Amino acid sequence: MQYLSDILTSPYLYSSALTLLLLLALKAIIGHFITQQPLAFFSFYCQRLADKVNKSSNSARQQNISGLIAVLVTLIPIIAILWLFEIFIEVQWLWHAFLLYFALGNFGLTKANKVIARELVANNTYQAKQKVAPLLLRDTEQLSPLGISKACIEMQVLRSSQLLVCVGFYFLFFGPLVALSFRLLLEMHYAWNIKIYRFVHFGAAVNHIIKLLQWLPSRIFALLLLLGTVGQNTLLYWRLIRGKFFQTNNNILLHILSLGLEIKLSGVAMYSGNKVRKASFNDHARQPQTTDIIHASKRINYALYILVLLLLLIGVTSYSISGLT
């Protein structure tokens, strides 16, 4: 209890909560006008680095070691430089906000999915594929309107969890450098994803790291998604998904969303020309339709709004308790 009291009365907590709220608002505004990610250059660097050091002629163990070394030699110098640079910064909160801006994802996914859904309704499948391709890791050339709808829904819930919830969680409780470290690891995970055959071994290290780091914040997000099913069969849904709660993957997010929308999600997908069979969820339900993209966005945003309210509550509570002590 004393430890919890120390956290709540810490000036850092409510200042971090305020900074996070302001940056979330800023990102929400910017997301309506700018879709370009500020870390696009870092993603390009990761791809070029993999081209240099990930040799197909190496054994699986050598590729695993190369992947781990690539993570270390990329992340450690960046964080060390930023940590040393912080010593010279007079306005700490502005520096923290700057780092958080780069760490957070944007709120443009809802807008992007609405545009894609509009193209599908107008039967402009080609245009829909062109718009969804930059947002997905999987191949999009052969996707049907059904496949595009499913991919959009899965992409939004996973990226919202990783780029917003997880980053915000680590900023709030561990600081901006940890939040930025997580985001950089996430970009490496995207660039070296093990679903792509050439990165099965090279990307294994960063894949395990990301799975462990996102476990707690993604479970918080999953519970809020489950809260959005109140009025349906919430208790039944919990019994169906609770076995996935302590797994280290994000299957629980997809399962909850598929149950809430009463649709089937995940399954087979193509990555760089190779078919990858993934777990499917709610197999006996119908296939997703274009309108389900909008319904999924509403459920995801509902969970994010609740998180913002919880963040505001944490900030107000911390400020109040700190003022009384």
PDB file of C-alpha atoms in Angstrom:
ATOM      1  CA  MET A   1       0.000   0.000   0.000  1.00  0.00           C
ATOM      2  CA  GLN A   2       2.856   2.374   0.791  1.00  0.00           C
ATOM      3  CA  TYR A   3       4.354   1.689  -2.642  1.00  0.00           C
ATOM      4  CA  LEU A   4       1.023   2.477  -4.337  1.00  0.00           C
ATOM      5  CA  SER A   5       0.733   5.678  -2.315  1.00  0.00           C
ATOM      6  CA  ASP A   6       4.238   6.711  -3.405  1.00  0.00           C
ATOM      7  CA  ILE A   7       3.283   6.202  -7.045  1.00  0.00           C
ATOM      8  CA  LEU A   8       0.057   8.195  -6.754  1.00  0.00           C
ATOM      9  CA  THR A   9       1.694  11.082  -4.909  1.00  0.00           C
ATOM     10  CA  SER A  10       4.628  11.302  -7.279  1.00  0.00           C
ATOM     11  CA  PRO A  11       4.644  14.603  -9.214  1.00  0.00           C
ATOM     12  CA  TYR A  12       5.921  12.666 -12.197  1.00  0.00           C
ATOM     13  CA  LEU A  13       2.722  10.628 -12.496  1.00  0.00           C
ATOM     14  CA  TYR A  14       0.273  13.471 -12.924  1.00  0.00           C
ATOM     15  CA  SER A  15       2.676  15.454 -15.108  1.00  0.00           C
ATOM     16  CA  SER A  16       3.108  12.362 -17.289  1.00  0.00           C
ATOM     17  CA  ALA A  17      -0.648  11.841 -17.412  1.00  0.00           C
ATOM     18  CA  LEU A  18      -1.157  15.463 -18.478  1.00  0.00           C
ATOM     19  CA  THR A  19       1.570  15.229 -21.126  1.00  0.00           C
ATOM     20  CA  LEU A  20       0.115  11.995 -22.467  1.00  0.00           C
ATOM     21  CA  LEU A  21      -3.397  13.473 -22.651  1.00  0.00           C
ATOM     22  CA  LEU A  22      -2.137  16.543 -24.517  1.00  0.00           C
ATOM     23  CA  LEU A  23      -0.114  14.455 -26.966  1.00  0.00           C
ATOM     24  CA  LEU A  24      -3.058  12.119 -27.584  1.00  0.00           C
ATOM     25  CA  ALA A  25      -5.202  15.147 -28.419  1.00  0.00           C
ATOM     26  CA  LEU A  26      -2.463  16.529 -30.680  1.00  0.00           C
ATOM     27  CA  LYS A  27      -2.041  13.195 -32.458  1.00  0.00           C
ATOM     28  CA  ALA A  28      -5.809  12.909 -32.915  1.00  0.00           C
ATOM     29  CA  ILE A  29      -5.884  16.331 -34.617  1.00  0.00           C
ATOM     30  CA  ILE A  30      -2.799  15.727 -36.739  1.00  0.00           C
ATOM     31  CA  GLY A  31      -4.078  12.300 -37.767  1.00  0.00           C
ATOM     32  CA  HIS A  32      -6.910  13.970 -39.712  1.00  0.00           C
ATOM     33  CA  PHE A  33      -4.436  15.778 -41.953  1.00  0.00           C
ATOM     34  CA  ILE A  34      -1.142  13.837 -41.940  1.00  0.00           C
ATOM     35  CA  THR A  35      -0.840  10.087 -42.354  1.00  0.00           C
ATOM     36  CA  GLN A  36       2.933   9.926 -42.740  1.00  0.00           C
ATOM     37  CA  GLN A  37       4.645   8.221 -39.801  1.00  0.00           C
ATOM     38  CA  PRO A  38       7.552  10.178 -38.250  1.00  0.00           C
ATOM     39  CA  LEU A  39       9.561   6.949 -37.919  1.00  0.00           C
ATOM     40  CA  ALA A  40       9.284   5.980 -41.588  1.00  0.00           C
ATOM     41  CA  PHE A  41      13.021   6.572 -42.043  1.00  0.00           C
ATOM     42  CA  PHE A  42      13.794   4.203 -39.157  1.00  0.00           C
ATOM     43  CA  SER A  43      11.691   1.515 -40.820  1.00  0.00           C
ATOM     44  CA  PHE A  44      13.668   2.043 -44.033  1.00  0.00           C
ATOM     45  CA  TYR A  45      16.901   1.695 -42.027  1.00  0.00           C
ATOM     46  CA  CYS A  46      15.704  -1.623 -40.550  1.00  0.00           C
ATOM     47  CA  GLN A  47      14.973  -2.990 -44.001  1.00  0.00           C
ATOM     48  CA  ARG A  48      18.402  -1.993 -45.337  1.00  0.00           C
ATOM     49  CA  LEU A  49      20.120  -3.417 -42.243  1.00  0.00           C
ATOM     50  CA  ALA A  50      18.373  -6.751 -42.742  1.00  0.00           C
ATOM     51  CA  ASP A  51      19.480  -6.808 -46.372  1.00  0.00           C
ATOM     52  CA  LYS A  52      23.087  -6.463 -45.189  1.00  0.00           C
ATOM     53  CA  VAL A  53      23.246  -8.905 -42.284  1.00  0.00           C
ATOM     54  CA  ASN A  54      20.437 -11.429 -42.804  1.00  0.00           C
ATOM     55  CA  LYS A  55      22.040 -13.961 -45.119  1.00  0.00           C
ATOM     56  CA  SER A  56      19.946 -16.901 -46.287  1.00  0.00           C
ATOM     57  CA  SER A  57      23.112 -18.994 -46.473  1.00  0.00           C
ATOM     58  CA  ASN A  58      23.547 -18.762 -42.688  1.00  0.00           C
ATOM     59  CA  SER A  59      22.170 -21.437 -40.387  1.00  0.00           C
ATOM     60  CA  ALA A  60      19.029 -20.849 -38.322  1.00  0.00           C
ATOM     61  CA  ARG A  61      21.132 -20.292 -35.173  1.00  0.00           C
ATOM     62  CA  GLN A  62      23.347 -17.782 -36.941  1.00  0.00           C
ATOM     63  CA  GLN A  63      20.299 -15.901 -38.164  1.00  0.00           C
ATOM     64  CA  ASN A  64      18.868 -15.868 -34.618  1.00  0.00           C
ATOM     65  CA  ILE A  65      22.113 -14.427 -33.251  1.00  0.00           C
ATOM     66  CA  SER A  66      22.336 -11.906 -36.097  1.00  0.00           C
ATOM     67  CA  GLY A  67      18.798 -10.744 -35.354  1.00  0.00           C
ATOM     68  CA  LEU A  68      19.539 -10.257 -31.655  1.00  0.00           C
ATOM     69  CA  ILE A  69      22.756  -8.375 -32.404  1.00  0.00           C
ATOM     70  CA  ALA A  70      20.900  -6.188 -34.921  1.00  0.00           C
ATOM     71  CA  VAL A  71      18.403  -5.254 -32.196  1.00  0.00           C
ATOM     72  CA  LEU A  72      21.142  -4.374 -29.706  1.00  0.00           C
ATOM     73  CA  VAL A  73      23.395  -2.382 -32.051  1.00  0.00           C
ATOM     74  CA  THR A  74      20.377  -0.431 -33.311  1.00  0.00           C
ATOM     75  CA  LEU A  75      18.594   0.312 -30.047  1.00  0.00           C
ATOM     76  CA  ILE A  76      21.385   0.864 -27.501  1.00  0.00           C
ATOM     77  CA  PRO A  77      23.237   3.718 -29.277  1.00  0.00           C
ATOM     78  CA  ILE A  78      20.007   5.642 -29.984  1.00  0.00           C
ATOM     79  CA  ILE A  79      18.750   5.411 -26.397  1.00  0.00           C
ATOM     80  CA  ALA A  80      22.208   6.181 -24.959  1.00  0.00           C
ATOM     81  CA  ILE A  81      22.506   9.330 -27.065  1.00  0.00           C
ATOM     82  CA  LEU A  82      19.014  10.507 -26.123  1.00  0.00           C
ATOM     83  CA  TRP A  83      19.662   9.803 -22.439  1.00  0.00           C
ATOM     84  CA  LEU A  84      22.917  11.790 -22.499  1.00  0.00           C
ATOM     85  CA  PHE A  85      21.288  14.606 -24.457  1.00  0.00           C
ATOM     86  CA  GLU A  86      18.537  14.919 -21.827  1.00  0.00           C
ATOM     87  CA  ILE A  87      21.116  16.206 -19.318  1.00  0.00           C
ATOM     88  CA  PHE A  88      21.378  19.423 -21.308  1.00  0.00           C
ATOM     89  CA  ILE A  89      17.640  20.002 -21.633  1.00  0.00           C
ATOM     90  CA  GLU A  90      16.232  22.711 -19.352  1.00  0.00           C
ATOM     91  CA  VAL A  91      12.532  22.205 -20.090  1.00  0.00           C
ATOM     92  CA  GLN A  92      12.076  18.523 -19.264  1.00  0.00           C
ATOM     93  CA  TRP A  93       8.368  18.269 -19.991  1.00  0.00           C
ATOM     94  CA  LEU A  94       8.887  19.645 -23.514  1.00  0.00           C
ATOM     95  CA  TRP A  95      11.638  17.089 -24.174  1.00  0.00           C
ATOM     96  CA  HIS A  96       9.413  14.301 -22.861  1.00  0.00           C
ATOM     97  CA  ALA A  97       6.561  15.478 -25.075  1.00  0.00           C
ATOM     98  CA  PHE A  98       8.911  15.518 -28.071  1.00  0.00           C
ATOM     99  CA  LEU A  99       9.979  11.907 -27.462  1.00  0.00           C
ATOM    100  CA  LEU A 100       6.382  10.825 -26.866  1.00  0.00           C
ATOM    101  CA  TYR A 101       5.300  12.409 -30.143  1.00  0.00           C
ATOM    102  CA  PHE A 102       7.686  10.123 -32.030  1.00  0.00           C
ATOM    103  CA  ALA A 103       6.776   7.099 -29.932  1.00  0.00           C
ATOM    104  CA  LEU A 104       2.995   7.321 -30.315  1.00  0.00           C
ATOM    105  CA  GLY A 105       1.157   6.096 -33.363  1.00  0.00           C
ATOM    106  CA  ASN A 106      -1.461   8.308 -34.955  1.00  0.00           C
ATOM    107  CA  PHE A 107      -5.249   8.211 -34.887  1.00  0.00           C
ATOM    108  CA  GLY A 108      -5.600   8.052 -38.646  1.00  0.00           C
ATOM    109  CA  LEU A 109      -6.568   4.383 -38.799  1.00  0.00           C
ATOM    110  CA  THR A 110     -10.280   5.064 -38.331  1.00  0.00           C
ATOM    111  CA  LYS A 111     -10.269   7.617 -41.133  1.00  0.00           C
ATOM    112  CA  ALA A 112      -8.227   5.310 -43.387  1.00  0.00           C
ATOM    113  CA  ASN A 113     -10.603   2.411 -42.792  1.00  0.00           C
ATOM    114  CA  LYS A 114     -13.628   4.592 -43.551  1.00  0.00           C
ATOM    115  CA  VAL A 115     -12.095   5.563 -46.878  1.00  0.00           C
ATOM    116  CA  ILE A 116     -11.375   1.900 -47.675  1.00  0.00           C
ATOM    117  CA  ALA A 117     -14.925   0.915 -46.692  1.00  0.00           C
ATOM    118  CA  ARG A 118     -16.281   3.664 -48.965  1.00  0.00           C
ATOM    119  CA  GLU A 119     -14.262   2.292 -51.884  1.00  0.00           C
ATOM    120  CA  LEU A 120     -15.563  -1.229 -51.220  1.00  0.00           C
ATOM    121  CA  VAL A 121     -19.166  -0.041 -51.112  1.00  0.00           C
ATOM    122  CA  ALA A 122     -18.595   1.657 -54.489  1.00  0.00           C
ATOM    123  CA  ASN A 123     -17.108  -1.620 -55.830  1.00  0.00           C
ATOM    124  CA  ASN A 124     -13.724   0.039 -56.353  1.00  0.00           C
ATOM    125  CA  THR A 125     -11.809  -2.999 -55.142  1.00  0.00           C
ATOM    126  CA  TYR A 126      -8.591  -1.964 -56.875  1.00  0.00           C
ATOM    127  CA  GLN A 127      -8.585   1.445 -55.184  1.00  0.00           C
ATOM    128  CA  ALA A 128      -9.345  -0.214 -51.838  1.00  0.00           C
ATOM    129  CA  LYS A 129      -6.330  -2.510 -52.294  1.00  0.00           C
ATOM    130  CA  GLN A 130      -4.095   0.448 -53.107  1.00  0.00           C
ATOM    131  CA  LYS A 131      -5.170   2.274 -49.965  1.00  0.00           C
ATOM    132  CA  VAL A 132      -4.914  -0.709 -47.626  1.00  0.00           C
ATOM    133  CA  ALA A 133      -1.564  -2.004 -48.908  1.00  0.00           C
ATOM    134  CA  PRO A 134       0.646   0.510 -46.977  1.00  0.00           C
ATOM    135  CA  LEU A 135      -1.139  -0.429 -43.751  1.00  0.00           C
ATOM    136  CA  LEU A 136      -0.660  -4.185 -44.032  1.00  0.00           C
ATOM    137  CA  LEU A 137       2.218  -6.617 -43.945  1.00  0.00           C
ATOM    138  CA  ARG A 138       0.345  -9.276 -45.935  1.00  0.00           C
ATOM    139  CA  ASP A 139       0.026  -9.429 -49.726  1.00  0.00           C
ATOM    140  CA  THR A 140      -3.000  -7.492 -50.981  1.00  0.00           C
ATOM    141  CA  GLU A 141      -3.053  -8.236 -54.725  1.00  0.00           C
ATOM    142  CA  GLN A 142      -5.294 -11.286 -54.386  1.00  0.00           C
ATOM    143  CA  LEU A 143      -7.517  -9.993 -51.585  1.00  0.00           C
ATOM    144  CA  SER A 144     -11.267 -10.049 -52.165  1.00  0.00           C
ATOM    145  CA  PRO A 145     -13.598  -7.430 -50.601  1.00  0.00           C
ATOM    146  CA  LEU A 146     -14.141  -9.963 -47.795  1.00  0.00           C
ATOM    147  CA  GLY A 147     -10.391 -10.330 -47.273  1.00  0.00           C
ATOM    148  CA  ILE A 148      -9.883  -6.567 -47.290  1.00  0.00           C
ATOM    149  CA  SER A 149     -12.614  -6.116 -44.677  1.00  0.00           C
ATOM    150  CA  LYS A 150     -11.091  -8.782 -42.444  1.00  0.00           C
ATOM    151  CA  ALA A 151      -7.583  -7.359 -42.835  1.00  0.00           C
ATOM    152  CA  CYS A 152      -8.727  -3.805 -42.014  1.00  0.00           C
ATOM    153  CA  ILE A 153     -10.443  -4.926 -38.820  1.00  0.00           C
ATOM    154  CA  GLU A 154      -7.479  -7.000 -37.632  1.00  0.00           C
ATOM    155  CA  MET A 155      -4.986  -4.267 -38.515  1.00  0.00           C
ATOM    156  CA  GLN A 156      -6.849  -1.558 -36.592  1.00  0.00           C
ATOM    157  CA  VAL A 157      -7.255  -3.478 -33.348  1.00  0.00           C
ATOM    158  CA  LEU A 158      -3.651  -4.728 -33.314  1.00  0.00           C
ATOM    159  CA  ARG A 159      -2.069  -1.393 -34.228  1.00  0.00           C
ATOM    160  CA  SER A 160      -4.276   0.518 -31.796  1.00  0.00           C
ATOM    161  CA  SER A 161      -3.132  -1.797 -29.024  1.00  0.00           C
ATOM    162  CA  GLN A 162       0.553  -1.607 -29.930  1.00  0.00           C
ATOM    163  CA  LEU A 163       1.006   1.976 -31.128  1.00  0.00           C
ATOM    164  CA  LEU A 164      -1.318   3.724 -28.683  1.00  0.00           C
ATOM    165  CA  VAL A 165      -2.107   1.595 -25.640  1.00  0.00           C
ATOM    166  CA  CYS A 166       1.295  -0.039 -25.144  1.00  0.00           C
ATOM    167  CA  VAL A 167       3.288   3.123 -25.884  1.00  0.00           C
ATOM    168  CA  GLY A 168       1.071   5.182 -23.557  1.00  0.00           C
ATOM    169  CA  PHE A 169       1.380   2.575 -20.817  1.00  0.00           C
ATOM    170  CA  TYR A 170       5.179   2.588 -20.900  1.00  0.00           C
ATOM    171  CA  PHE A 171       5.362   6.368 -21.048  1.00  0.00           C
ATOM    172  CA  LEU A 172       3.041   6.775 -18.067  1.00  0.00           C
ATOM    173  CA  PHE A 173       4.777   4.324 -15.754  1.00  0.00           C
ATOM    174  CA  PHE A 174       8.352   4.135 -17.036  1.00  0.00           C
ATOM    175  CA  GLY A 175       9.073   7.364 -18.883  1.00  0.00           C
ATOM    176  CA  PRO A 176       9.614   8.614 -22.436  1.00  0.00           C
ATOM    177  CA  LEU A 177      12.820   6.709 -23.182  1.00  0.00           C
ATOM    178  CA  VAL A 178      11.179   3.383 -22.365  1.00  0.00           C
ATOM    179  CA  ALA A 179       8.153   4.321 -24.474  1.00  0.00           C
ATOM    180  CA  LEU A 180      10.374   5.272 -27.406  1.00  0.00           C
ATOM    181  CA  SER A 181      12.423   2.093 -26.948  1.00  0.00           C
ATOM    182  CA  PHE A 182       9.241   0.049 -27.209  1.00  0.00           C
ATOM    183  CA  ARG A 183       8.224   1.894 -30.379  1.00  0.00           C
ATOM    184  CA  LEU A 184      11.628   1.337 -31.984  1.00  0.00           C
ATOM    185  CA  LEU A 185      11.451  -2.360 -31.092  1.00  0.00           C
ATOM    186  CA  LEU A 186       7.971  -2.428 -32.594  1.00  0.00           C
ATOM    187  CA  GLU A 187       9.244  -0.934 -35.852  1.00  0.00           C
ATOM    188  CA  MET A 188      11.947  -3.599 -35.952  1.00  0.00           C
ATOM    189  CA  HIS A 189       9.258  -6.215 -35.331  1.00  0.00           C
ATOM    190  CA  TYR A 190       7.218  -4.873 -38.260  1.00  0.00           C
ATOM    191  CA  ALA A 191      10.261  -4.774 -40.544  1.00  0.00           C
ATOM    192  CA  TRP A 192      11.528  -8.244 -39.549  1.00  0.00           C
ATOM    193  CA  ASN A 193       8.213  -9.973 -38.943  1.00  0.00           C
ATOM    194  CA  ILE A 194       8.508 -13.743 -38.661  1.00  0.00           C
ATOM    195  CA  LYS A 195       5.435 -14.232 -40.872  1.00  0.00           C
ATOM    196  CA  ILE A 196       7.733 -13.388 -43.772  1.00  0.00           C
ATOM    197  CA  TYR A 197       9.782 -16.480 -44.537  1.00  0.00           C
ATOM    198  CA  ARG A 198      13.187 -14.769 -44.780  1.00  0.00           C
ATOM    199  CA  PHE A 199      12.760 -13.362 -41.252  1.00  0.00           C
ATOM    200  CA  VAL A 200      11.541 -16.538 -39.522  1.00  0.00           C
ATOM    201  CA  HIS A 201      14.828 -16.839 -37.620  1.00  0.00           C
ATOM    202  CA  PHE A 202      16.275 -13.332 -37.963  1.00  0.00           C
ATOM    203  CA  GLY A 203      13.182 -11.695 -36.464  1.00  0.00           C
ATOM    204  CA  ALA A 204      12.657 -14.264 -33.693  1.00  0.00           C
ATOM    205  CA  ALA A 205      14.495 -12.267 -31.001  1.00  0.00           C
ATOM    206  CA  VAL A 206      12.563  -9.021 -31.449  1.00  0.00           C
ATOM    207  CA  ASN A 207       9.344 -11.025 -31.845  1.00  0.00           C
ATOM    208  CA  HIS A 208       9.797 -12.597 -28.377  1.00  0.00           C
ATOM    209  CA  ILE A 209      10.728  -9.236 -26.849  1.00  0.00           C
ATOM    210  CA  ILE A 210       7.627  -7.531 -28.231  1.00  0.00           C
ATOM    211  CA  LYS A 211       5.364 -10.372 -27.109  1.00  0.00           C
ATOM    212  CA  LEU A 212       6.575 -10.009 -23.516  1.00  0.00           C
ATOM    213  CA  LEU A 213       6.483  -6.202 -23.455  1.00  0.00           C
ATOM    214  CA  GLN A 214       2.978  -5.866 -24.849  1.00  0.00           C
ATOM    215  CA  TRP A 215       1.400  -8.576 -22.694  1.00  0.00           C
ATOM    216  CA  LEU A 216       0.133  -6.423 -19.797  1.00  0.00           C
ATOM    217  CA  PRO A 217      -1.095  -3.319 -21.673  1.00  0.00           C
ATOM    218  CA  SER A 218      -2.736  -5.429 -24.375  1.00  0.00           C
ATOM    219  CA  ARG A 219      -4.617  -7.391 -21.688  1.00  0.00           C
ATOM    220  CA  ILE A 220      -5.909  -4.132 -20.231  1.00  0.00           C
ATOM    221  CA  PHE A 221      -7.095  -3.161 -23.698  1.00  0.00           C
ATOM    222  CA  ALA A 222      -8.663  -6.602 -24.164  1.00  0.00           C
ATOM    223  CA  LEU A 223     -10.706  -6.214 -20.981  1.00  0.00           C
ATOM    224  CA  LEU A 224     -12.013  -2.865 -22.199  1.00  0.00           C
ATOM    225  CA  LEU A 225     -12.986  -4.427 -25.517  1.00  0.00           C
ATOM    226  CA  LEU A 226     -14.789  -7.100 -23.517  1.00  0.00           C
ATOM    227  CA  LEU A 227     -16.558  -4.332 -21.596  1.00  0.00           C
ATOM    228  CA  GLY A 228     -17.929  -3.139 -24.929  1.00  0.00           C
ATOM    229  CA  THR A 229     -19.856  -6.412 -25.250  1.00  0.00           C
ATOM    230  CA  VAL A 230     -22.037  -5.676 -22.213  1.00  0.00           C
ATOM    231  CA  GLY A 231     -25.601  -6.406 -23.244  1.00  0.00           C
ATOM    232  CA  GLN A 232     -24.548  -9.317 -25.420  1.00  0.00           C
ATOM    233  CA  ASN A 233     -23.134 -12.529 -23.885  1.00  0.00           C
ATOM    234  CA  THR A 234     -20.242 -11.036 -21.954  1.00  0.00           C
ATOM    235  CA  LEU A 235     -19.870 -13.850 -19.438  1.00  0.00           C
ATOM    236  CA  LEU A 236     -19.952 -16.458 -22.205  1.00  0.00           C
ATOM    237  CA  TYR A 237     -17.379 -14.470 -24.175  1.00  0.00           C
ATOM    238  CA  TRP A 238     -15.110 -14.325 -21.129  1.00  0.00           C
ATOM    239  CA  ARG A 239     -15.270 -18.100 -20.708  1.00  0.00           C
ATOM    240  CA  LEU A 240     -14.369 -18.493 -24.374  1.00  0.00           C
ATOM    241  CA  ILE A 241     -11.371 -16.166 -24.310  1.00  0.00           C
ATOM    242  CA  ARG A 242      -9.959 -16.576 -20.796  1.00  0.00           C
ATOM    243  CA  GLY A 243      -7.686 -19.416 -21.920  1.00  0.00           C
ATOM    244  CA  LYS A 244      -5.885 -16.885 -24.117  1.00  0.00           C
ATOM    245  CA  PHE A 245      -5.414 -14.354 -21.320  1.00  0.00           C
ATOM    246  CA  PHE A 246      -2.057 -15.735 -20.203  1.00  0.00           C
ATOM    247  CA  GLN A 247      -0.755 -16.484 -23.674  1.00  0.00           C
ATOM    248  CA  THR A 248       1.953 -14.137 -24.954  1.00  0.00           C
ATOM    249  CA  ASN A 249       0.330 -13.359 -28.314  1.00  0.00           C
ATOM    250  CA  ASN A 250      -2.483 -10.987 -29.323  1.00  0.00           C
ATOM    251  CA  ASN A 251      -5.037 -13.689 -30.136  1.00  0.00           C
ATOM    252  CA  ILE A 252      -7.231 -12.519 -27.278  1.00  0.00           C
ATOM    253  CA  LEU A 253      -7.820  -9.140 -28.969  1.00  0.00           C
ATOM    254  CA  LEU A 254      -8.912 -10.733 -32.235  1.00  0.00           C
ATOM    255  CA  HIS A 255     -11.069 -13.291 -30.446  1.00  0.00           C
ATOM    256  CA  ILE A 256     -12.921 -10.691 -28.376  1.00  0.00           C
ATOM    257  CA  LEU A 257     -13.558  -8.499 -31.408  1.00  0.00           C
ATOM    258  CA  SER A 258     -14.784 -11.427 -33.495  1.00  0.00           C
ATOM    259  CA  LEU A 259     -17.204 -12.429 -30.740  1.00  0.00           C
ATOM    260  CA  GLY A 260     -18.464  -8.890 -30.203  1.00  0.00           C
ATOM    261  CA  LEU A 261     -19.035  -8.327 -33.930  1.00  0.00           C
ATOM    262  CA  GLU A 262     -20.295 -11.898 -34.422  1.00  0.00           C
ATOM    263  CA  ILE A 263     -17.932 -12.461 -37.339  1.00  0.00           C
ATOM    264  CA  LYS A 264     -15.050 -14.766 -38.213  1.00  0.00           C
ATOM    265  CA  LEU A 265     -11.544 -13.298 -38.058  1.00  0.00           C
ATOM    266  CA  SER A 266      -8.001 -14.360 -38.992  1.00  0.00           C
ATOM    267  CA  GLY A 267      -7.090 -17.596 -40.759  1.00  0.00           C
ATOM    268  CA  VAL A 268      -4.966 -18.052 -43.859  1.00  0.00           C
ATOM    269  CA  ALA A 269      -3.040 -15.058 -45.262  1.00  0.00           C
ATOM    270  CA  MET A 270      -0.317 -14.559 -47.864  1.00  0.00           C
ATOM    271  CA  TYR A 271       3.000 -12.988 -46.896  1.00  0.00           C
ATOM    272  CA  SER A 272       5.576 -12.354 -49.637  1.00  0.00           C
ATOM    273  CA  GLY A 273       4.006 -15.071 -51.744  1.00  0.00           C
ATOM    274  CA  ASN A 274       3.937 -17.666 -48.968  1.00  0.00           C
ATOM    275  CA  LYS A 275       0.721 -18.943 -47.417  1.00  0.00           C
ATOM    276  CA  VAL A 276       0.677 -18.657 -43.618  1.00  0.00           C
ATOM    277  CA  ARG A 277      -2.001 -20.468 -41.621  1.00  0.00           C
ATOM    278  CA  LYS A 278      -2.921 -18.568 -38.481  1.00  0.00           C
ATOM    279  CA  ALA A 279      -5.453 -19.398 -35.793  1.00  0.00           C
ATOM    280  CA  SER A 280      -9.006 -18.454 -36.738  1.00  0.00           C
ATOM    281  CA  PHE A 281     -11.589 -17.100 -34.313  1.00  0.00           C
ATOM    282  CA  ASN A 282     -15.356 -17.571 -34.044  1.00  0.00           C
ATOM    283  CA  ASP A 283     -15.329 -20.115 -36.868  1.00  0.00           C
ATOM    284  CA  HIS A 284     -19.088 -20.708 -36.875  1.00  0.00           C
ATOM    285  CA  ALA A 285     -19.932 -17.037 -37.390  1.00  0.00           C
ATOM    286  CA  ARG A 286     -20.421 -15.276 -40.717  1.00  0.00           C
ATOM    287  CA  GLN A 287     -17.607 -13.747 -42.741  1.00  0.00           C
ATOM    288  CA  PRO A 288     -16.998  -9.992 -42.204  1.00  0.00           C
ATOM    289  CA  GLN A 289     -18.700  -7.479 -44.466  1.00  0.00           C
ATOM    290  CA  THR A 290     -17.749  -3.934 -45.403  1.00  0.00           C
ATOM    291  CA  THR A 291     -20.038  -2.476 -42.735  1.00  0.00           C
ATOM    292  CA  ASP A 292     -18.161  -4.457 -40.083  1.00  0.00           C
ATOM    293  CA  ILE A 293     -15.106  -2.252 -40.695  1.00  0.00           C
ATOM    294  CA  ILE A 294     -17.087   0.703 -39.347  1.00  0.00           C
ATOM    295  CA  HIS A 295     -18.594  -1.310 -36.481  1.00  0.00           C
ATOM    296  CA  ALA A 296     -15.137  -2.548 -35.459  1.00  0.00           C
ATOM    297  CA  SER A 297     -13.749   1.000 -35.508  1.00  0.00           C
ATOM    298  CA  LYS A 298     -16.520   2.116 -33.171  1.00  0.00           C
ATOM    299  CA  ARG A 299     -15.777  -0.675 -30.679  1.00  0.00           C
ATOM    300  CA  ILE A 300     -12.046  -0.026 -30.766  1.00  0.00           C
ATOM    301  CA  ASN A 301     -12.502   3.718 -30.325  1.00  0.00           C
ATOM    302  CA  TYR A 302     -14.949   3.101 -27.490  1.00  0.00           C
ATOM    303  CA  ALA A 303     -12.245   1.143 -25.622  1.00  0.00           C
ATOM    304  CA  LEU A 304      -9.702   3.895 -26.339  1.00  0.00           C
ATOM    305  CA  TYR A 305     -12.074   6.566 -24.991  1.00  0.00           C
ATOM    306  CA  ILE A 306     -12.452   4.610 -21.762  1.00  0.00           C
ATOM    307  CA  LEU A 307      -8.657   4.448 -21.484  1.00  0.00           C
ATOM    308  CA  VAL A 308      -8.463   8.223 -21.910  1.00  0.00           C
ATOM    309  CA  LEU A 309     -11.023   8.650 -19.115  1.00  0.00           C
ATOM    310  CA  LEU A 310      -9.017   6.302 -16.891  1.00  0.00           C
ATOM    311  CA  LEU A 311      -5.886   8.287 -17.694  1.00  0.00           C
ATOM    312  CA  LEU A 312      -7.657  11.510 -16.759  1.00  0.00           C
ATOM    313  CA  LEU A 313      -8.842   9.904 -13.518  1.00  0.00           C
ATOM    314  CA  ILE A 314      -5.291   8.781 -12.698  1.00  0.00           C
ATOM    315  CA  GLY A 315      -3.973  12.289 -13.306  1.00  0.00           C
ATOM    316  CA  VAL A 316      -6.648  13.992 -11.209  1.00  0.00           C
ATOM    317  CA  THR A 317      -6.311  11.456  -8.385  1.00  0.00           C
ATOM    318  CA  SER A 318      -2.518  11.762  -8.335  1.00  0.00           C
ATOM    319  CA  TYR A 319      -2.683  15.571  -8.347  1.00  0.00           C
ATOM    320  CA  SER A 320      -5.285  15.600  -5.559  1.00  0.00           C
ATOM    321  CA  ILE A 321      -3.392  13.187  -3.334  1.00  0.00           C
ATOM    322  CA  SER A 322      -0.114  14.977  -3.989  1.00  0.00           C
ATOM    323  CA  GLY A 323      -1.708  18.289  -3.015  1.00  0.00           C
ATOM    324  CA  LEU A 324      -2.975  16.860   0.261  1.00  0.00           C
ATOM    325  CA  THR A 325       0.347  15.333   1.346  1.00  0.00           C
TER     326      THR A 325
END
